[in-house]
Coordinates of C-alpha atoms in Angstrom, one line a residue:
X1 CA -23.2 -13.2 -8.6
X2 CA -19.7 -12.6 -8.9
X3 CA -18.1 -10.3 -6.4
X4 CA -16.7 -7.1 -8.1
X5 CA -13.9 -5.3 -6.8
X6 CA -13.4 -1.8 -8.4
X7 CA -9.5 -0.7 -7.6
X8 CA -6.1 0.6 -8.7
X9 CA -3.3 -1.4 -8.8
X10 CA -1.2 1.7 -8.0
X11 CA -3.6 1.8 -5.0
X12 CA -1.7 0.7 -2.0
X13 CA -5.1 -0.3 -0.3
X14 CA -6.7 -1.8 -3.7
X15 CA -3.7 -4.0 -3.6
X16 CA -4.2 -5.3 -0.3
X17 CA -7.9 -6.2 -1.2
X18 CA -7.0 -7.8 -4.4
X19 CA -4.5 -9.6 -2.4
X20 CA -6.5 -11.1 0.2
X21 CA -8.7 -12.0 -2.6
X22 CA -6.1 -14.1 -4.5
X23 CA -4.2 -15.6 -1.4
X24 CA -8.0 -16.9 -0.4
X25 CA -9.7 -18.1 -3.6
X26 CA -11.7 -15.5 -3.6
X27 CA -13.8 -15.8 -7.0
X28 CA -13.8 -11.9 -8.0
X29 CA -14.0 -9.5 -11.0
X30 CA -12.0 -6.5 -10.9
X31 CA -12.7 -3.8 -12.4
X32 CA -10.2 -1.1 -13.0
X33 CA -10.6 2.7 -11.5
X34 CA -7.9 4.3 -13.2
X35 CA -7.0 7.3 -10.6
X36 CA -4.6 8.8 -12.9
X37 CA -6.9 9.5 -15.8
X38 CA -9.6 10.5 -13.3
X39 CA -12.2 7.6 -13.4
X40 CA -12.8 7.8 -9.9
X41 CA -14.0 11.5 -10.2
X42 CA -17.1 10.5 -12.8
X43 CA -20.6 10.1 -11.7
X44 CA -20.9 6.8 -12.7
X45 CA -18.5 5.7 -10.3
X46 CA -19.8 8.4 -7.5
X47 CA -23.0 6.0 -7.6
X48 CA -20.9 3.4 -6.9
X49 CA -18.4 5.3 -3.9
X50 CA -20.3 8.6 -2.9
X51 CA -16.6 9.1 -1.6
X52 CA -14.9 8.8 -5.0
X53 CA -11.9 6.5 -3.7
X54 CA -11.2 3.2 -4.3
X55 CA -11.2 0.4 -3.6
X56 CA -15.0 -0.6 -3.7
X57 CA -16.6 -4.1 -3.9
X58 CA -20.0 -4.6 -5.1
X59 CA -21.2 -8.3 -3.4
X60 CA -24.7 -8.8 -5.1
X61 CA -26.9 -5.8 -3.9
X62 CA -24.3 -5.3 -1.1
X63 CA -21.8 -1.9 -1.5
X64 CA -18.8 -1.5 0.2
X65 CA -15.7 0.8 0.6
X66 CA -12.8 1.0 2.4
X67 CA -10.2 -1.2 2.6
X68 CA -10.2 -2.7 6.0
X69 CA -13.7 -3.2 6.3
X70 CA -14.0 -4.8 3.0
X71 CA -11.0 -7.1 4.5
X72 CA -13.4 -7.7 7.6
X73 CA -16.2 -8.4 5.7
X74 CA -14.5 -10.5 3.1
X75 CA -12.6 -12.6 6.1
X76 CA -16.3 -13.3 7.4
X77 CA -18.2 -13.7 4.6
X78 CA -16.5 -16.1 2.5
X79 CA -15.8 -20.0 3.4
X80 CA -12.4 -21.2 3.8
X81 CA -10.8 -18.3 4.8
X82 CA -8.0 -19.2 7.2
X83 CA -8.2 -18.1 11.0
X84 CA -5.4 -16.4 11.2
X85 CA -6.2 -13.7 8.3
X86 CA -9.0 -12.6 11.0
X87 CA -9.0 -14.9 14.0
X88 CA -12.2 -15.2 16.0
X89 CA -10.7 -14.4 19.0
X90 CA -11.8 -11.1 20.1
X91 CA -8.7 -10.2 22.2
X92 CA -7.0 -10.9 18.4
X93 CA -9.0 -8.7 16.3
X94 CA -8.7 -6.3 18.8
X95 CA -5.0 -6.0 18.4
X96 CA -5.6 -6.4 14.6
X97 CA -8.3 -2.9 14.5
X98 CA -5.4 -1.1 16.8
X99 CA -2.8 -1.9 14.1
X100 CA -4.9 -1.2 11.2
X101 CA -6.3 2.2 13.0
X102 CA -2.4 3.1 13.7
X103 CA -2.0 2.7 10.2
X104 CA -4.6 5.0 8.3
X105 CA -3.2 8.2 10.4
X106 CA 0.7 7.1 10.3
X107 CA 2.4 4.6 8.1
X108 CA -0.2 5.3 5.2
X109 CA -0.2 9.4 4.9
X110 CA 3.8 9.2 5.6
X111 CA 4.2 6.8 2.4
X112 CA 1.7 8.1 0.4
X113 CA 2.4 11.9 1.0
X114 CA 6.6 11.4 0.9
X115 CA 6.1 9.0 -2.9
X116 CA 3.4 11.4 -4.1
X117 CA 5.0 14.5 -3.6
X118 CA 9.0 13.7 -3.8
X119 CA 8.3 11.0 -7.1
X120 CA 4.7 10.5 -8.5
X121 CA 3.4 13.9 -8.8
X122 CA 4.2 14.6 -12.0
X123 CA 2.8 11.5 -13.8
X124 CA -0.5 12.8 -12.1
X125 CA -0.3 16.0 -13.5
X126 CA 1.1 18.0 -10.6
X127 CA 3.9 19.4 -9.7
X128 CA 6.0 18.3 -6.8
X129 CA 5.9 19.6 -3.5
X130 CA 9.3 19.5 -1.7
X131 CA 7.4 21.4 1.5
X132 CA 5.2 18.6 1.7
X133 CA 7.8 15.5 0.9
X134 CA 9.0 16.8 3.9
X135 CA 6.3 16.6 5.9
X136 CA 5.4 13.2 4.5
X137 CA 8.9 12.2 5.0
X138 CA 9.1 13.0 8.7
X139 CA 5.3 11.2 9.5
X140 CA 6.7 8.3 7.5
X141 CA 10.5 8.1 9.5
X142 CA 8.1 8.6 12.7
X143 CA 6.2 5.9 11.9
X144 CA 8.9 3.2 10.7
X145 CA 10.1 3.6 14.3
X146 CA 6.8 2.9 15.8
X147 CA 6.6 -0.1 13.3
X148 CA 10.0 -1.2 14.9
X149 CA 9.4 -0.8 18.5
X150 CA 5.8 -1.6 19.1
X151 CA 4.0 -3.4 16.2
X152 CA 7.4 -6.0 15.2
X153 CA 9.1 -6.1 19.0
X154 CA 7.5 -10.0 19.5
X155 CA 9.1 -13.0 18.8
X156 CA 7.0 -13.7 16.1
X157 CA 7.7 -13.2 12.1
X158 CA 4.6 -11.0 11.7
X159 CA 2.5 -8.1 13.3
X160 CA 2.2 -8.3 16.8
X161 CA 4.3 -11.3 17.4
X162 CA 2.2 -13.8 15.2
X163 CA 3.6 -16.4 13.6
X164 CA 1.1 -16.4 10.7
X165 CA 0.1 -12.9 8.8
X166 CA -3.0 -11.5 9.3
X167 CA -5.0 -8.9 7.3
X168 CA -3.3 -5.8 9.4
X169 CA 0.1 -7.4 8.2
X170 CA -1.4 -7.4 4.5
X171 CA -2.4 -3.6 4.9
X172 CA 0.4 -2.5 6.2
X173 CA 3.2 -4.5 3.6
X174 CA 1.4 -3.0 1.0
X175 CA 2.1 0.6 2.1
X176 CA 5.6 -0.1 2.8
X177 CA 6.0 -1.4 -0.8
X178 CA 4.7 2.0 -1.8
X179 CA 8.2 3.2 -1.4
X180 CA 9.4 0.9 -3.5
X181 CA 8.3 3.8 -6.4
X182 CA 11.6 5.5 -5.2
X183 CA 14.5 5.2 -7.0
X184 CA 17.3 2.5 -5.1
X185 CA 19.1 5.3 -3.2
X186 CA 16.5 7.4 -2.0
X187 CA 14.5 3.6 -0.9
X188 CA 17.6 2.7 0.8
X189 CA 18.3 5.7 2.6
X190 CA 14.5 5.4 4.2
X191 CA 14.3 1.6 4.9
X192 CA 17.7 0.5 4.7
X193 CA 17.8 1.8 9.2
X194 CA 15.2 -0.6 9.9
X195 CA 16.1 -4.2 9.5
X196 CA 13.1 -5.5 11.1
X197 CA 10.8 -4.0 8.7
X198 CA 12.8 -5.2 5.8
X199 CA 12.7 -8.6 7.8
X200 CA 9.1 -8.4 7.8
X201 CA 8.2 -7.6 4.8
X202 CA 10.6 -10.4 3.2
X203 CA 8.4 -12.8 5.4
X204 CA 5.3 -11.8 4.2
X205 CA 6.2 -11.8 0.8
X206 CA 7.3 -15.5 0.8
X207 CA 4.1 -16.6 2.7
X208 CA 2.0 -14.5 0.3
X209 CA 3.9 -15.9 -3.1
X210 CA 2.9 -15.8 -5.7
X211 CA 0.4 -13.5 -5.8
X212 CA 2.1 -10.6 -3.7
X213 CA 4.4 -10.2 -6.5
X214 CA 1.8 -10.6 -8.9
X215 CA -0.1 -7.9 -7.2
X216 CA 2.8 -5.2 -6.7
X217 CA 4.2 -5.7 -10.4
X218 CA 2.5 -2.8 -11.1
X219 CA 4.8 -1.2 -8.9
X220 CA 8.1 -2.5 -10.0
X221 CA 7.3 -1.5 -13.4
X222 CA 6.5 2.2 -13.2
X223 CA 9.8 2.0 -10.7
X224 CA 11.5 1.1 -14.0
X225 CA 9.5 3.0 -16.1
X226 CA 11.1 6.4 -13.8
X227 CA 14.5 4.4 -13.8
X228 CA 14.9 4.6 -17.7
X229 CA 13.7 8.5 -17.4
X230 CA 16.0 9.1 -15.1
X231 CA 18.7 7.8 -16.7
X232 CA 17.7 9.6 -20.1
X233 CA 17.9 12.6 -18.0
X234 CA 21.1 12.4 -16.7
X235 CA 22.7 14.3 -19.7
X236 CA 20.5 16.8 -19.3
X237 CA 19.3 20.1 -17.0
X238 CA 20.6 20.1 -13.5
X239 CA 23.4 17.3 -12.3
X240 CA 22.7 14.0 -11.2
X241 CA 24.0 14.6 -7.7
X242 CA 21.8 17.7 -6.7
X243 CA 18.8 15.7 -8.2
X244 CA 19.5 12.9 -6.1
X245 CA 20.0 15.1 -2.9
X246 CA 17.7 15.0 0.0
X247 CA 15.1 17.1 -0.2
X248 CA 15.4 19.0 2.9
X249 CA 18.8 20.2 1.1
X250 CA 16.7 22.2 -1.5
X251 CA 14.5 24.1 0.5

């Protein structure tokens, strides 16, 4: 049986699954969740995820959620996956689960709480929430820093000095593309600082290509999409330079 994998593109960790999936010739279905409209909230899919989040893969009778163990199992379970996605060295992986455990209580909440709160809210029907942009923003500053000066301080183009990606490098790219949501000031004002990230993720794109764009188009088009409503806006209700000032200078 095909392998299914139930996601949202606009999912940073759906994206890294569907990712891995493509760069490996992993033969998949996916089927979409779409978060906005709720579809993870229905029974049906509750059968599926008891936790109601995606991304989900269904592997024959097997069930699985979240994101880095369906990267695990999928670097185990399917032939011709390439070493260095997963190596078999233990003292490897071992680095790899440190990165990827960093990641789910750092990186991720910082990006995700900062783009939800400062940008996407809205389009999910909620208002935004300067209080916690801020909060997000400072977890996700913190955590750039920590990116910097522990995870990228090898010699090597990738997470923890390797010269080949692995799946913590796939994770974490993925989130940082997140912020790629906001609009070109407010991105540049958060990465622009850290060179090595940007370095980073630049290499992982080109040795993911062509799929990683294929995967985050998703995300450059709703960036345009709030580009153009920005820019029909900018006639309209409060100036352009107090919407575009930092948030910590509204509250």
């Amino acid at each position: 049986m095909t392998l299914k994998v139930y996601a949202d593109r606009m999912s940073q960790p759906s994206r890294t699954v569907i990712l891995f999936c493509k760069l490996n010739g992993i033969d998949f279905e996916e089927v979409r969740i779409d978060l906005a409209k709720r579809q993870h909230l229905t029974p049906e899919f509750k059968e599926i995820n008891p936790m109601k989040q995606v991304p989900v893969i269904v592997d024959g009778r097997f069930k699985l959620f979240e994101s880095h163990a369906i990267l695990i199992y999928l670097a185990g379970v399917f032939p011709g996956v390439a070493d260095h996605w997963y190596p078999a060295d233990v003292f490897k992986r071992a680095k790899i689960h440190s990165v990827l455990d960093w990641y789910h209580s750092n990186l991720r909440p910082g990006s995700a709480t900062y783009v939800r709160n400062s940008t996407l809210a809205p389009l999910l029907g909620l208002p935004l929430n300067p209080k916690a942009a801020a909060e997000g923003e400072k977890l996700l500053l913190a955590s750039l820093v920590q990116l910097e000066s522990v995870w990228l301080k090898g010699k090597g183009r990738f997470l923890l000095g390797s010269s080949q990606p692995s799946i913590a490098d796939l994770s974490l790219a993925c989130g940082v593309m997140h912020l790629e949501i906001l609009d070109d000031e407010d991105r540049d004002r958060i990465l622009g600082p850290h060179k090595r990230v940007l370095k980073w993720i630049e290499d992982t794109r080109n040795a993911t290509r062509p799929h990683f764009d294929e995967v985050h188009s998703v995300v450059f088009k709703l960036k345009e999409k709030l580009k153009k409503q920005r820019s029909k806006e900018n006639g309209f209700g409060e100036p352009e330079s107090i919407r575009k000032a930092p948030l910590h200078s509204k509250m």
